[in-house]
Amino acid sequence: MRVLVVEDQPELADSVARVLRREGMAVDVAYDGAAALERTSVVDYDVVVLDRDLPVVHGDQVCRALVARESPARVLMLTASGTVAERVEGLGLGADDYLPKPFAYAELVARVRAVSRRSRPATPPVLTHGDLRLDPAQRVAARAGARLPLSPKEFAVLEYLLTCRGRVVSAEELLDRVWDEAADPFTTTVKATMNRLRAKLGSPPLIETVPRAGYRI
């Protein structure tokens, strides 16, 4: 899942980003509305976590712009005001969900996952393939009943491959969907992560390499 966090308080924005990254999400951060509009014009995010009271360009304007350009991103709006009138107004702008501050990080993660499911074909809550079982909500992956000690990136790669249901996924697509903007497209990070993931999955092999195309399960 690719997420953009838009929040003008750097400490809060960076804290939210760290929490979402620990959940295996690829997260970029913008500290004002203008930067958010620029990033969303070049990256197809699954979810935009959008503070309403932003400098340069107000969060309301950002939300309207995303709706106007028919962005695929779902918007989770944050605000210091939690009144019913404020929530209704925010949803009326085109936001998909609304979360007042202060909020619990566990609820934020759950809401991000919930709104992201609306932007793509429905997937089962637990992903399976043969004797492999992956539970995204609980962050647990197991094969033949044995829990797999996966890192957040390994878990995210495996989750993405499973949701693609046999489709070949290129290394470039994995970089775009699993890593954030800091990832170097010319490194071997995808190959290295894939090698570690395959070693942890064990035999028989589950991930196939398709020459000059990518990977699939």
Tab-separated table of C-alpha atoms in Angstrom:
chain	number	residue	atom	x	y	z
A	1	MET	CA	0.000	0.000	0.000
A	2	ARG	CA	1.350	3.457	-0.934
A	3	VAL	CA	0.326	6.215	1.480
A	4	LEU	CA	0.897	9.974	1.556
A	5	VAL	CA	0.798	11.646	4.973
A	6	VAL	CA	0.042	15.386	4.731
A	7	GLU	CA	0.516	17.137	8.063
A	8	ASP	CA	2.133	20.502	8.837
A	9	GLN	CA	3.428	19.432	12.257
A	10	PRO	CA	6.660	17.605	11.308
A	11	GLU	CA	6.882	15.658	14.567
A	12	LEU	CA	3.352	14.284	14.192
A	13	ALA	CA	3.749	13.666	10.445
A	14	ASP	CA	6.986	11.726	10.932
A	15	SER	CA	5.516	9.770	13.851
A	16	VAL	CA	2.488	8.730	11.773
A	17	ALA	CA	4.795	7.739	8.907
A	18	ARG	CA	6.895	5.550	11.216
A	19	VAL	CA	3.795	3.772	12.536
A	20	LEU	CA	2.446	3.075	9.039
A	21	ARG	CA	5.848	1.879	7.816
A	22	ARG	CA	5.997	-0.591	10.689
A	23	GLU	CA	2.725	-1.943	9.299
A	24	GLY	CA	4.463	-2.626	5.977
A	25	MET	CA	3.144	0.407	4.090
A	26	ALA	CA	5.212	2.577	1.750
A	27	VAL	CA	4.841	6.094	3.121
A	28	ASP	CA	5.748	9.536	1.751
A	29	VAL	CA	5.323	12.762	3.738
A	30	ALA	CA	4.295	16.290	2.732
A	31	TYR	CA	4.219	19.203	5.177
A	32	ASP	CA	1.880	21.545	3.287
A	33	GLY	CA	-0.962	21.431	0.776
A	34	ALA	CA	1.092	22.570	-2.209
A	35	ALA	CA	3.584	19.735	-1.721
A	36	ALA	CA	0.673	17.296	-1.398
A	37	LEU	CA	-0.805	18.396	-4.733
A	38	GLU	CA	2.587	18.081	-6.401
A	39	ARG	CA	3.203	14.567	-5.075
A	40	THR	CA	-0.281	13.291	-5.889
A	41	SER	CA	0.120	14.546	-9.459
A	42	VAL	CA	3.001	12.127	-10.105
A	43	VAL	CA	2.289	9.185	-7.754
A	44	ASP	CA	-0.890	7.078	-7.603
A	45	TYR	CA	-1.374	6.747	-3.859
A	46	ASP	CA	-3.810	4.281	-2.350
A	47	VAL	CA	-4.548	6.546	0.617
A	48	VAL	CA	-3.879	10.195	1.467
A	49	VAL	CA	-3.922	10.931	5.203
A	50	LEU	CA	-4.805	14.617	4.985
A	51	ASP	CA	-4.717	17.188	7.771
A	52	ARG	CA	-7.454	19.700	7.142
A	53	ASP	CA	-5.773	22.867	8.457
A	54	LEU	CA	-2.707	23.066	6.182
A	55	PRO	CA	-0.495	26.018	5.215
A	56	VAL	CA	0.076	27.249	1.619
A	57	VAL	CA	-2.901	25.286	0.255
A	58	HIS	CA	-5.706	24.410	2.693
A	59	GLY	CA	-6.608	20.743	3.162
A	60	ASP	CA	-10.122	21.419	1.845
A	61	GLN	CA	-8.653	22.639	-1.437
A	62	VAL	CA	-6.382	19.612	-1.650
A	63	CYS	CA	-9.353	17.308	-1.159
A	64	ARG	CA	-11.393	19.141	-3.800
A	65	ALA	CA	-8.489	18.969	-6.252
A	66	LEU	CA	-8.086	15.205	-5.767
A	67	VAL	CA	-11.796	14.688	-6.406
A	68	ALA	CA	-11.756	16.987	-9.449
A	69	ARG	CA	-8.856	15.168	-11.082
A	70	GLU	CA	-10.492	11.807	-10.281
A	71	SER	CA	-7.509	10.649	-8.258
A	72	PRO	CA	-7.636	6.944	-7.298
A	73	ALA	CA	-6.441	7.855	-3.793
A	74	ARG	CA	-8.828	7.526	-0.888
A	75	VAL	CA	-8.746	10.432	1.565
A	76	LEU	CA	-8.656	10.034	5.339
A	77	MET	CA	-9.082	13.560	6.699
A	78	LEU	CA	-7.624	14.601	10.054
A	79	THR	CA	-8.699	17.613	12.075
A	80	ALA	CA	-8.433	19.074	15.555
A	81	SER	CA	-12.194	19.606	15.518
A	82	GLY	CA	-14.358	16.544	16.017
A	83	THR	CA	-17.804	18.102	15.884
A	84	VAL	CA	-20.524	16.445	13.834
A	85	ALA	CA	-20.799	19.552	11.642
A	86	GLU	CA	-17.065	19.445	10.869
A	87	ARG	CA	-17.199	15.733	10.029
A	88	VAL	CA	-20.196	16.210	7.746
A	89	GLU	CA	-18.477	19.121	5.999
A	90	GLY	CA	-15.276	17.140	5.511
A	91	LEU	CA	-17.091	14.166	4.064
A	92	GLY	CA	-19.046	16.505	1.824
A	93	LEU	CA	-15.782	17.692	0.287
A	94	GLY	CA	-15.112	14.176	-0.935
A	95	ALA	CA	-13.149	12.658	1.941
A	96	ASP	CA	-13.732	8.932	2.453
A	97	ASP	CA	-13.298	8.990	6.219
A	98	TYR	CA	-12.729	11.491	8.985
A	99	LEU	CA	-10.617	11.125	12.138
A	100	PRO	CA	-10.490	13.821	14.851
A	101	LYS	CA	-7.293	14.625	16.739
A	102	PRO	CA	-5.996	13.390	19.068
A	103	PHE	CA	-6.298	9.832	17.786
A	104	ALA	CA	-4.977	6.410	18.687
A	105	TYR	CA	-2.446	5.061	16.203
A	106	ALA	CA	-4.153	1.674	16.218
A	107	GLU	CA	-7.386	3.306	15.033
A	108	LEU	CA	-5.521	5.308	12.388
A	109	VAL	CA	-3.929	2.142	10.985
A	110	ALA	CA	-7.301	0.361	10.947
A	111	ARG	CA	-8.969	3.274	9.149
A	112	VAL	CA	-6.179	3.528	6.563
A	113	ARG	CA	-6.569	-0.156	5.792
A	114	ALA	CA	-10.352	0.155	5.653
A	115	VAL	CA	-10.420	3.055	3.185
A	116	SER	CA	-7.701	1.468	1.041
A	117	ARG	CA	-9.925	-1.556	0.453
A	118	ARG	CA	-12.399	0.718	-1.324
A	119	SER	CA	-9.838	1.679	-3.985
A	120	ARG	CA	-9.175	-1.802	-5.323
A	121	PRO	CA	-10.996	-5.094	-5.922
A	122	ALA	CA	-12.041	-6.758	-2.703
A	123	THR	CA	-9.565	-9.219	-1.238
A	124	PRO	CA	-10.251	-11.741	1.518
A	125	PRO	CA	-9.181	-10.746	5.040
A	126	VAL	CA	-6.745	-13.691	5.086
A	127	LEU	CA	-4.694	-14.437	1.953
A	128	THR	CA	-3.830	-18.062	1.212
A	129	HIS	CA	-1.925	-20.032	-1.395
A	130	GLY	CA	-1.444	-23.748	-0.813
A	131	ASP	CA	-0.074	-24.123	2.702
A	132	LEU	CA	0.790	-20.417	2.930
A	133	ARG	CA	-1.443	-18.195	5.071
A	134	LEU	CA	-1.059	-14.430	5.469
A	135	ASP	CA	-3.179	-12.245	7.752
A	136	PRO	CA	-2.544	-8.540	6.942
A	137	ALA	CA	-4.531	-7.217	9.906
A	138	GLN	CA	-2.641	-9.307	12.460
A	139	ARG	CA	0.674	-9.035	10.551
A	140	VAL	CA	1.138	-12.795	10.688
A	141	ALA	CA	2.364	-15.092	7.928
A	142	ALA	CA	2.685	-18.849	8.294
A	143	ARG	CA	3.508	-21.828	6.107
A	144	ALA	CA	2.395	-25.324	6.984
A	145	GLY	CA	1.356	-23.933	10.368
A	146	ALA	CA	4.805	-22.531	11.181
A	147	ARG	CA	5.008	-18.766	11.670
A	148	LEU	CA	7.414	-16.993	9.300
A	149	PRO	CA	9.811	-14.396	10.801
A	150	LEU	CA	9.328	-11.799	8.063
A	151	SER	CA	10.573	-8.220	8.130
A	152	PRO	CA	8.015	-5.474	7.321
A	153	LYS	CA	9.289	-5.201	3.724
A	154	GLU	CA	9.319	-8.981	3.210
A	155	PHE	CA	5.773	-9.162	4.559
A	156	ALA	CA	4.666	-6.316	2.281
A	157	VAL	CA	6.213	-7.931	-0.814
A	158	LEU	CA	4.540	-11.252	-0.043
A	159	GLU	CA	1.194	-9.547	0.618
A	160	TYR	CA	1.369	-7.641	-2.673
A	161	LEU	CA	2.253	-10.737	-4.689
A	162	LEU	CA	-0.639	-12.634	-3.118
A	163	THR	CA	-3.130	-9.841	-3.840
A	164	CYS	CA	-2.016	-9.866	-7.499
A	165	ARG	CA	-3.377	-13.445	-7.741
A	166	GLY	CA	-0.830	-14.925	-10.124
A	167	ARG	CA	-0.189	-11.811	-12.178
A	168	VAL	CA	3.460	-11.120	-13.005
A	169	VAL	CA	4.740	-8.147	-10.990
A	170	SER	CA	7.822	-6.272	-12.180
A	171	ALA	CA	10.592	-5.081	-9.879
A	172	GLU	CA	9.653	-1.515	-10.824
A	173	GLU	CA	6.051	-2.084	-9.718
A	174	LEU	CA	7.216	-3.549	-6.408
A	175	LEU	CA	9.422	-0.501	-5.842
A	176	ASP	CA	6.466	1.760	-6.546
A	177	ARG	CA	3.944	-0.066	-4.375
A	178	VAL	CA	6.062	-1.396	-1.479
A	179	TRP	CA	8.912	1.098	-1.125
A	180	ASP	CA	8.604	4.866	-0.698
A	181	GLU	CA	10.129	7.769	-2.623
A	182	ALA	CA	13.487	7.343	-0.872
A	183	ALA	CA	14.085	4.004	-2.641
A	184	ASP	CA	16.817	4.063	-5.297
A	185	PRO	CA	15.402	2.511	-8.500
A	186	PHE	CA	18.896	1.484	-9.582
A	187	THR	CA	19.706	-0.620	-6.519
A	188	THR	CA	19.238	-4.376	-6.099
A	189	THR	CA	16.976	-3.882	-3.068
A	190	VAL	CA	14.038	-5.763	-4.640
A	191	LYS	CA	16.225	-8.719	-5.631
A	192	ALA	CA	17.868	-8.836	-2.198
A	193	THR	CA	14.516	-8.690	-0.402
A	194	MET	CA	13.126	-11.392	-2.704
A	195	ASN	CA	16.095	-13.666	-1.977
A	196	ARG	CA	15.601	-13.312	1.775
A	197	LEU	CA	11.859	-13.878	1.432
A	198	ARG	CA	12.365	-17.046	-0.618
A	199	ALA	CA	14.802	-18.403	1.948
A	200	LYS	CA	12.283	-17.863	4.742
A	201	LEU	CA	9.410	-19.388	2.737
A	202	GLY	CA	11.389	-22.605	2.287
A	203	SER	CA	10.581	-25.491	-0.055
A	204	PRO	CA	8.915	-26.157	-2.348
A	205	PRO	CA	9.472	-22.676	-3.869
A	206	LEU	CA	6.408	-20.429	-4.041
A	207	ILE	CA	7.732	-17.370	-5.885
A	208	GLU	CA	8.505	-17.774	-9.567
A	209	THR	CA	10.881	-15.489	-11.445
A	210	VAL	CA	9.629	-14.712	-14.945
A	211	PRO	CA	12.684	-13.759	-17.058
A	212	ARG	CA	12.742	-10.096	-18.127
A	213	ALA	CA	9.272	-9.620	-16.616
A	214	GLY	CA	9.214	-9.983	-12.823
A	215	TYR	CA	7.810	-12.255	-10.130
A	216	ARG	CA	4.598	-14.097	-9.358
A	217	ILE	CA	3.094	-16.586	-6.954
